[in-house]
Backbone as JSON, one array per atom type, in Angstrom:
{
  "sequence": "MDDRAASEGNRLLLRWQEKNGPHVTPPSRTGFGTRVIERGLAHELEGAVHLDYRADGVVCTITFLLRRLS",
  "N": [[-39.18, 67.92, 106.43], [-38.03, 69.05, 103.31], [-37.9, 72.29, 101.59], [-38.37, 71.95, 98.87], [-39.92, 69.59, 98.66], [-42.17, 70.43, 100.07], [-43.26, 72.26, 98.35], [-44.43, 70.77, 96.37], [-47.05, 69.98, 96.77], [-50.02, 69.93, 98.86], [-49.63, 69.79, 102.39], [-50.34, 67.6, 105.11], [-50.86, 67.89, 108.52], [-50.72, 66.07, 111.38], [-51.49, 65.92, 114.79], [-50.96, 64.51, 117.86], [-51.73, 64.76, 121.17], [-51.13, 64.03, 124.46], [-52.93, 64.32, 127.52], [-53.5, 65.04, 130.99], [-52.46, 62.72, 132.09], [-50.07, 60.44, 133.57], [-46.94, 61.79, 134.86], [-44.44, 62.53, 132.47], [-41.3, 61.47, 131.22], [-38.46, 61.82, 129.08], [-37.5, 58.88, 127.26], [-34.82, 56.66, 128.2], [-33.71, 55.08, 126.29], [-34.32, 54.12, 122.87], [-37.13, 52.34, 122.02], [-38.75, 49.51, 120.36], [-41.4, 50.23, 119.49], [-41.26, 53.04, 119.36], [-39.32, 53.32, 117.36], [-40.71, 52.21, 115.2], [-42.76, 54.09, 114.87], [-41.32, 56.57, 114.51], [-39.47, 56.0, 112.41], [-40.51, 54.0, 110.6], [-43.21, 54.83, 110.01], [-42.72, 57.44, 109.1], [-41.13, 56.85, 106.87], [-42.92, 55.29, 105.31], [-44.94, 57.15, 104.72], [-43.46, 59.06, 103.49], [-42.76, 61.32, 104.93], [-42.48, 63.28, 107.91], [-41.87, 62.6, 111.34], [-42.25, 63.59, 114.65], [-41.5, 63.2, 118.01], [-42.31, 64.53, 121.1], [-41.43, 64.61, 124.32], [-43.03, 65.82, 126.72], [-43.43, 67.03, 130.07], [-46.11, 66.99, 130.89], [-47.31, 65.25, 129.12], [-46.99, 63.21, 126.16], [-46.32, 64.48, 122.9], [-47.04, 63.88, 119.62], [-46.13, 64.62, 116.4], [-46.97, 64.48, 113.05], [-46.17, 64.92, 109.72], [-46.96, 65.04, 106.28], [-47.09, 64.81, 102.66], [-50.14, 65.3, 100.95], [-50.54, 64.07, 98.52], [-49.53, 61.53, 98.75], [-51.55, 59.92, 99.67], [-53.3, 59.34, 97.66]],
  "CA": [[-39.37, 67.96, 105.0], [-37.36, 70.21, 102.75], [-38.76, 73.24, 100.88], [-38.73, 71.4, 97.56], [-41.03, 68.65, 98.85], [-43.34, 71.18, 100.53], [-43.84, 73.0, 97.23], [-45.02, 69.83, 95.43], [-48.45, 69.74, 97.07], [-50.46, 70.29, 100.21], [-49.2, 68.9, 103.47], [-51.25, 67.34, 106.21], [-50.18, 67.82, 109.8], [-51.49, 65.38, 112.42], [-50.86, 66.14, 116.1], [-51.54, 63.75, 118.97], [-51.21, 65.3, 122.42], [-51.68, 63.4, 125.65], [-53.18, 65.25, 128.62], [-54.06, 64.52, 132.24], [-51.93, 61.4, 132.4], [-48.93, 60.47, 134.5], [-45.78, 62.6, 134.51], [-43.66, 61.91, 131.39], [-39.89, 61.82, 131.06], [-37.92, 61.21, 127.86], [-36.94, 57.54, 127.5], [-33.35, 56.56, 128.21], [-33.33, 54.4, 125.05], [-35.4, 54.04, 121.9], [-37.69, 51.0, 121.93], [-39.27, 49.08, 119.07], [-42.57, 51.03, 119.12], [-40.8, 54.37, 118.98], [-38.66, 53.21, 116.06], [-41.76, 52.0, 114.19], [-43.43, 55.38, 114.65], [-40.41, 57.59, 113.99], [-38.81, 55.63, 111.15], [-41.4, 53.26, 109.7], [-44.31, 55.68, 109.56], [-42.14, 58.53, 108.3], [-40.71, 56.27, 105.59], [-44.11, 54.87, 104.56], [-45.67, 58.33, 104.26], [-42.48, 60.0, 102.95], [-42.98, 62.52, 105.7], [-41.66, 63.46, 109.1], [-42.52, 62.32, 112.61], [-41.5, 64.15, 115.78], [-42.05, 62.9, 119.33], [-41.88, 65.49, 122.12], [-41.76, 64.06, 125.64], [-43.27, 66.9, 127.67], [-43.76, 66.53, 131.41], [-47.55, 66.78, 131.04], [-47.79, 64.28, 128.15], [-46.27, 63.1, 124.9], [-46.91, 65.09, 121.72], [-46.53, 63.27, 118.39], [-46.5, 65.42, 115.24], [-46.7, 63.78, 111.8], [-46.46, 65.73, 108.54], [-46.69, 64.38, 105.0], [-47.78, 65.38, 101.51], [-51.42, 64.65, 100.69], [-50.47, 63.26, 97.3], [-49.18, 60.16, 99.12], [-52.76, 59.19, 100.02], [-54.08, 59.02, 96.46]],
  "C": [[-38.67, 69.18, 104.45], [-38.33, 71.08, 101.95], [-39.21, 72.7, 99.53], [-39.93, 70.47, 97.68], [-42.31, 69.4, 99.25], [-44.01, 71.9, 99.37], [-44.53, 72.09, 96.22], [-46.5, 69.58, 95.67], [-48.79, 70.19, 98.47], [-49.99, 69.28, 101.23], [-50.3, 68.76, 104.49], [-50.42, 67.24, 107.47], [-51.14, 67.18, 110.8], [-50.75, 65.57, 113.75], [-51.65, 65.39, 117.16], [-50.91, 64.29, 120.24], [-51.91, 64.64, 123.59], [-51.84, 64.45, 126.75], [-53.73, 64.48, 129.82], [-53.62, 63.09, 132.56], [-50.8, 61.51, 133.4], [-47.81, 61.36, 133.98], [-44.92, 61.84, 133.49], [-42.22, 62.39, 131.45], [-39.4, 61.19, 129.77], [-37.31, 59.85, 128.17], [-35.42, 57.56, 127.46], [-32.83, 55.84, 126.96], [-34.56, 54.35, 124.14], [-35.86, 52.6, 121.77], [-38.26, 50.72, 120.54], [-40.45, 49.95, 118.61], [-42.2, 52.43, 118.67], [-40.14, 54.34, 117.62], [-39.67, 53.01, 114.94], [-42.43, 53.33, 113.85], [-42.49, 56.37, 113.95], [-39.82, 57.25, 112.63], [-39.77, 55.01, 110.15], [-42.51, 54.12, 109.13], [-43.8, 56.82, 108.69], [-41.73, 58.02, 106.93], [-41.93, 55.93, 104.73], [-44.85, 56.07, 103.97], [-44.77, 59.33, 103.52], [-42.67, 61.36, 103.61], [-42.03, 62.61, 106.88], [-42.51, 63.18, 110.34], [-41.62, 62.89, 113.71], [-42.22, 63.8, 117.07], [-41.44, 63.87, 120.34], [-42.36, 64.98, 123.47], [-41.86, 65.2, 126.64], [-43.69, 66.31, 129.01], [-45.24, 66.22, 131.56], [-48.14, 65.83, 130.0], [-47.0, 64.32, 126.85], [-47.05, 63.81, 123.79], [-46.24, 64.45, 120.51], [-47.04, 64.09, 117.21], [-46.04, 64.69, 113.98], [-47.07, 64.71, 110.66], [-46.12, 64.94, 107.29], [-47.49, 65.05, 103.91], [-49.06, 64.6, 101.25], [-51.39, 63.77, 99.46], [-50.13, 61.8, 97.58], [-50.41, 59.32, 99.43], [-53.54, 58.73, 98.79], [-53.57, 57.83, 95.71]]
}
């Protein structure tokens, strides 16, 4: 999100972090589910989605302006 959008209202940050699961490696290609999360959700919320494929589990961070919920 750019600084202009951040100054328009409060942002909500959601973070999903997997733990104690199998070893994770970044995918070799982007599948349908990943595209839905990264593009569809970001577009719908007018926010940003970041997936981090850490060895100990995936971390998904979603940020968007709260005004989008009202």
